[in-house]
Amino acid sequence: MNLPQHPELLDRLASAYALGTLRGGARRRFETLAREQAPVRAAALIWQSRVASMNELQAPAEPSPAVWTRIDNLVRAEREKTAMAAAREAKAPPPGGWLRSLALWRGTTAAGALATVLAVVTAVGLRDEMGTQIGELQAKLSAQPQIEYVAVLNDEQASASMLVTFDPKNGRLTLQRVGGYQEAADKSLQLWALPPGAAPRSLGVLSQEKLLQLAADQRDVREVPALAISLEPRGGVPSETGPTGPVLFKGALIQKML
């Protein structure tokens, strides 16, 4: 299936991939498509960055009192069962040989079973809370900026280094570093639009922050097939001169179907 031709399905799969609910063969197929198709890779990166930003703001989850009550009740019941078994064994003659090993094995199995039960009960108790939190997270994500253009800028080794998105509603470009490149203190990265049949046009100079935004108009990106980032002297160079340093990252600018 050509996922870029089905934007709603691509968005759902990318969100499920970022949230970790896309599993097994479906997850592996999505990863294969992301490696082969830039729009799929871009969608995955967008949702991963959204979830990461939400995680930073999410308060730590604490189990509800009901969860601890269930655990306490299970522990008490297991203790009573163990005490009753010990009383019965005290009345019986001391076991020997394989009977002693059997008693030890049963005790070890009971301890393991208790640990398993406690883990399951904790997971069940937290499931509703996690479901509520995921619902809240998805609601927050649905209020994210409207993204119309996406570009994944790669280095010479074809490794993703910068994710660029354009939000026409708010008139801004958002750039997120997804690679490990860091320019020197006396250098700046500069973003360029590469219009067909025309000279490169500067879209702004990047700060050294991992996530930053640049003001932009839809005219700046309309009918621009690709973007590039060059390494320039600190503060960048005038747009009229074009890039003067090496072009480090470049990639196609893709218009999404809204």
Tab-separated table of N, CA and C in Angstrom, residues 50-115:
chain	number	residue	atom	x	y	z
A	50	ARG	N	6.116	14.901	18.959
A	50	ARG	CA	4.949	15.339	19.724
A	50	ARG	C	4.846	14.584	21.050
A	51	VAL	N	4.971	13.268	20.975
A	51	VAL	CA	4.868	12.457	22.187
A	51	VAL	C	5.995	12.788	23.150
A	52	ALA	N	7.200	12.997	22.616
A	52	ALA	CA	8.332	13.332	23.480
A	52	ALA	C	8.088	14.644	24.205
A	53	SER	N	7.542	15.634	23.509
A	53	SER	CA	7.282	16.922	24.149
A	53	SER	C	6.184	16.810	25.194
A	54	MET	N	5.182	15.955	24.927
A	54	MET	CA	4.127	15.752	25.905
A	54	MET	C	4.641	15.017	27.137
A	55	ASN	N	5.550	14.050	26.929
A	55	ASN	CA	6.103	13.298	28.055
A	55	ASN	C	6.845	14.200	29.021
A	56	GLU	N	7.504	15.234	28.485
A	56	GLU	CA	8.238	16.138	29.350
A	56	GLU	C	7.312	16.906	30.289
A	57	LEU	N	6.063	17.112	29.837
A	57	LEU	CA	5.107	17.870	30.643
A	57	LEU	C	4.212	16.978	31.482
A	58	GLN	N	4.226	15.665	31.198
A	58	GLN	CA	3.319	14.758	31.881
A	58	GLN	C	3.777	14.507	33.317
A	59	ALA	N	2.877	14.663	34.260
A	59	ALA	CA	3.218	14.403	35.660
A	59	ALA	C	3.369	12.906	35.889
A	60	PRO	N	4.248	12.502	36.811
A	60	PRO	CA	4.417	11.073	37.102
A	60	PRO	C	3.107	10.448	37.560
A	61	ALA	N	2.843	9.218	37.091
A	61	ALA	CA	1.602	8.523	37.437
A	61	ALA	C	1.780	7.758	38.736
A	62	GLU	N	0.858	7.955	39.659
A	62	GLU	CA	0.871	7.237	40.934
A	62	GLU	C	-0.326	6.298	40.994
A	63	PRO	N	-0.108	5.038	41.429
A	63	PRO	CA	-1.253	4.113	41.541
A	63	PRO	C	-2.296	4.658	42.515
A	64	SER	N	-3.555	4.375	42.230
A	64	SER	CA	-4.621	4.830	43.106
A	64	SER	C	-4.623	4.009	44.395
A	65	PRO	N	-5.247	4.511	45.467
A	65	PRO	CA	-5.318	3.742	46.728
A	65	PRO	C	-5.961	2.374	46.547
A	66	ALA	N	-6.883	2.241	45.594
A	66	ALA	CA	-7.544	0.958	45.381
A	66	ALA	C	-6.548	-0.114	44.959
A	67	VAL	N	-5.521	0.276	44.187
A	67	VAL	CA	-4.517	-0.688	43.756
A	67	VAL	C	-3.761	-1.237	44.954
A	68	TRP	N	-3.347	-0.341	45.850
A	68	TRP	CA	-2.603	-0.788	47.032
A	68	TRP	C	-3.488	-1.639	47.958
A	69	THR	N	-4.788	-1.330	48.013
A	69	THR	CA	-5.706	-2.150	48.822
A	69	THR	C	-5.785	-3.570	48.278
A	70	ARG	N	-5.870	-3.698	46.946
A	70	ARG	CA	-5.906	-5.028	46.346
A	70	ARG	C	-4.621	-5.806	46.655
A	71	ILE	N	-3.504	-5.139	46.522
A	71	ILE	CA	-2.228	-5.802	46.792
A	71	ILE	C	-2.155	-6.250	48.250
A	72	ASP	N	-2.588	-5.378	49.167
A	72	ASP	CA	-2.547	-5.723	50.589
A	72	ASP	C	-3.440	-6.918	50.888
A	73	ASN	N	-4.629	-6.945	50.285
A	73	ASN	CA	-5.542	-8.076	50.498
A	73	ASN	C	-4.946	-9.380	49.984
A	74	LEU	N	-4.284	-9.311	48.831
A	74	LEU	CA	-3.660	-10.513	48.284
A	74	LEU	C	-2.518	-11.002	49.166
A	75	VAL	N	-1.730	-10.069	49.666
A	75	VAL	CA	-0.610	-10.446	50.532
A	75	VAL	C	-1.125	-11.094	51.809
A	76	ARG	N	-2.174	-10.503	52.407
A	76	ARG	CA	-2.749	-11.071	53.637
A	76	ARG	C	-3.290	-12.485	53.381
A	77	ALA	N	-3.999	-12.653	52.264
A	77	ALA	CA	-4.567	-13.965	51.947
A	77	ALA	C	-3.466	-14.995	51.733
A	78	GLU	N	-2.392	-14.595	51.077
A	78	GLU	CA	-1.293	-15.521	50.837
A	78	GLU	C	-0.592	-15.885	52.140
A	79	ARG	N	-0.457	-14.913	53.047
A	79	ARG	CA	0.168	-15.191	54.339
A	79	ARG	C	-0.671	-16.189	55.150
A	80	GLU	N	-1.993	-15.990	55.140
A	80	GLU	CA	-2.872	-16.905	55.862
A	80	GLU	C	-2.796	-18.305	55.276
A	81	LYS	N	-2.746	-18.400	53.939
A	81	LYS	CA	-2.640	-19.705	53.308
A	81	LYS	C	-1.324	-20.379	53.670
A	82	THR	N	-0.233	-19.591	53.686
A	82	THR	CA	1.072	-20.146	54.040
A	82	THR	C	1.097	-20.614	55.491
A	83	ALA	N	0.478	-19.825	56.383
A	83	ALA	CA	0.445	-20.197	57.806
A	83	ALA	C	-0.338	-21.480	58.017
A	84	MET	N	-1.464	-21.642	57.324
A	84	MET	CA	-2.264	-22.848	57.452
A	84	MET	C	-1.505	-24.072	56.931
A	85	ALA	N	-0.778	-23.873	55.821
A	85	ALA	CA	-0.001	-24.983	55.274
A	85	ALA	C	1.119	-25.364	56.225
A	86	ALA	N	1.739	-24.368	56.864
A	86	ALA	CA	2.815	-24.650	57.807
A	86	ALA	C	2.288	-25.398	59.023
A	87	ALA	N	1.075	-25.040	59.478
A	87	ALA	CA	0.488	-25.726	60.628
A	87	ALA	C	0.207	-27.184	60.306
A	88	ARG	N	-0.289	-27.444	59.097
A	88	ARG	CA	-0.555	-28.820	58.701
A	88	ARG	C	0.736	-29.624	58.615
A	89	GLU	N	1.773	-28.999	58.068
A	89	GLU	CA	3.047	-29.702	57.942
A	89	GLU	C	3.675	-29.967	59.302
A	90	ALA	N	3.415	-29.069	60.285
A	90	ALA	CA	3.981	-29.261	61.619
A	90	ALA	C	3.397	-30.490	62.296
A	91	LYS	N	2.127	-30.815	61.993
A	91	LYS	CA	1.480	-31.990	62.584
A	91	LYS	C	1.925	-33.285	61.897
A	92	ALA	N	2.352	-33.165	60.624
A	92	ALA	CA	2.760	-34.354	59.883
A	92	ALA	C	4.200	-34.691	60.199
A	93	PRO	N	4.635	-35.984	60.004
A	93	PRO	CA	6.019	-36.359	60.229
A	93	PRO	C	6.935	-35.619	59.265
A	94	PRO	N	8.174	-35.351	59.706
A	94	PRO	CA	9.093	-34.604	58.846
A	94	PRO	C	9.313	-35.332	57.533
A	95	PRO	N	9.157	-34.681	56.428
A	95	PRO	CA	9.369	-35.322	55.138
A	95	PRO	C	10.848	-35.547	54.904
A	96	GLY	N	11.131	-36.499	54.077
A	96	GLY	CA	12.523	-36.758	53.755
A	96	GLY	C	12.691	-36.961	52.274
A	97	GLY	N	13.933	-36.926	51.843
A	97	GLY	CA	14.261	-37.188	50.442
A	97	GLY	C	13.513	-36.282	49.499
A	98	TRP	N	12.847	-36.919	48.505
A	98	TRP	CA	12.182	-36.134	47.472
A	98	TRP	C	10.991	-35.371	47.995
A	99	LEU	N	10.390	-35.824	49.141
A	99	LEU	CA	9.273	-35.078	49.720
A	99	LEU	C	9.724	-33.713	50.203
A	100	ARG	N	10.945	-33.662	50.796
A	100	ARG	CA	11.460	-32.365	51.260
A	100	ARG	C	11.697	-31.431	50.064
A	101	SER	N	12.224	-32.002	48.977
A	101	SER	CA	12.441	-31.189	47.774
A	101	SER	C	11.118	-30.701	47.201
A	102	LEU	N	10.108	-31.583	47.282
A	102	LEU	CA	8.799	-31.184	46.773
A	102	LEU	C	8.229	-30.024	47.566
A	103	ALA	N	8.385	-30.070	48.902
A	103	ALA	CA	7.879	-28.979	49.732
A	103	ALA	C	8.600	-27.679	49.400
A	104	LEU	N	9.933	-27.767	49.198
A	104	LEU	CA	10.704	-26.570	48.851
A	104	LEU	C	10.260	-26.024	47.502
A	105	TRP	N	10.046	-26.950	46.537
A	105	TRP	CA	9.613	-26.511	45.213
A	105	TRP	C	8.263	-25.810	45.274
A	106	ARG	N	7.349	-26.383	46.104
A	106	ARG	CA	6.023	-25.752	46.236
A	106	ARG	C	6.135	-24.362	46.835
A	107	GLY	N	7.009	-24.224	47.850
A	107	GLY	CA	7.172	-22.912	48.473
A	107	GLY	C	7.718	-21.900	47.492
A	108	THR	N	8.706	-22.329	46.693
A	108	THR	CA	9.274	-21.421	45.691
A	108	THR	C	8.245	-21.050	44.640
A	109	THR	N	7.455	-22.045	44.221
A	109	THR	CA	6.410	-21.781	43.226
A	109	THR	C	5.371	-20.810	43.759
A	110	ALA	N	4.997	-20.976	45.037
A	110	ALA	CA	4.011	-20.061	45.627
A	110	ALA	C	4.539	-18.640	45.655
A	111	ALA	N	5.828	-18.492	45.996
A	111	ALA	CA	6.414	-17.146	46.022
A	111	ALA	C	6.419	-16.532	44.636
A	112	GLY	N	6.783	-17.361	43.631
A	112	GLY	CA	6.768	-16.848	42.260
A	112	GLY	C	5.372	-16.487	41.807
A	113	ALA	N	4.393	-17.327	42.185
A	113	ALA	CA	3.002	-17.035	41.807
A	113	ALA	C	2.521	-15.738	42.434
A	114	LEU	N	2.911	-15.527	43.700
A	114	LEU	CA	2.513	-14.292	44.370
A	114	LEU	C	3.087	-13.082	43.661
A	115	ALA	N	4.362	-13.182	43.278
A	115	ALA	CA	4.981	-12.055	42.565
A	115	ALA	C	4.266	-11.793	41.256
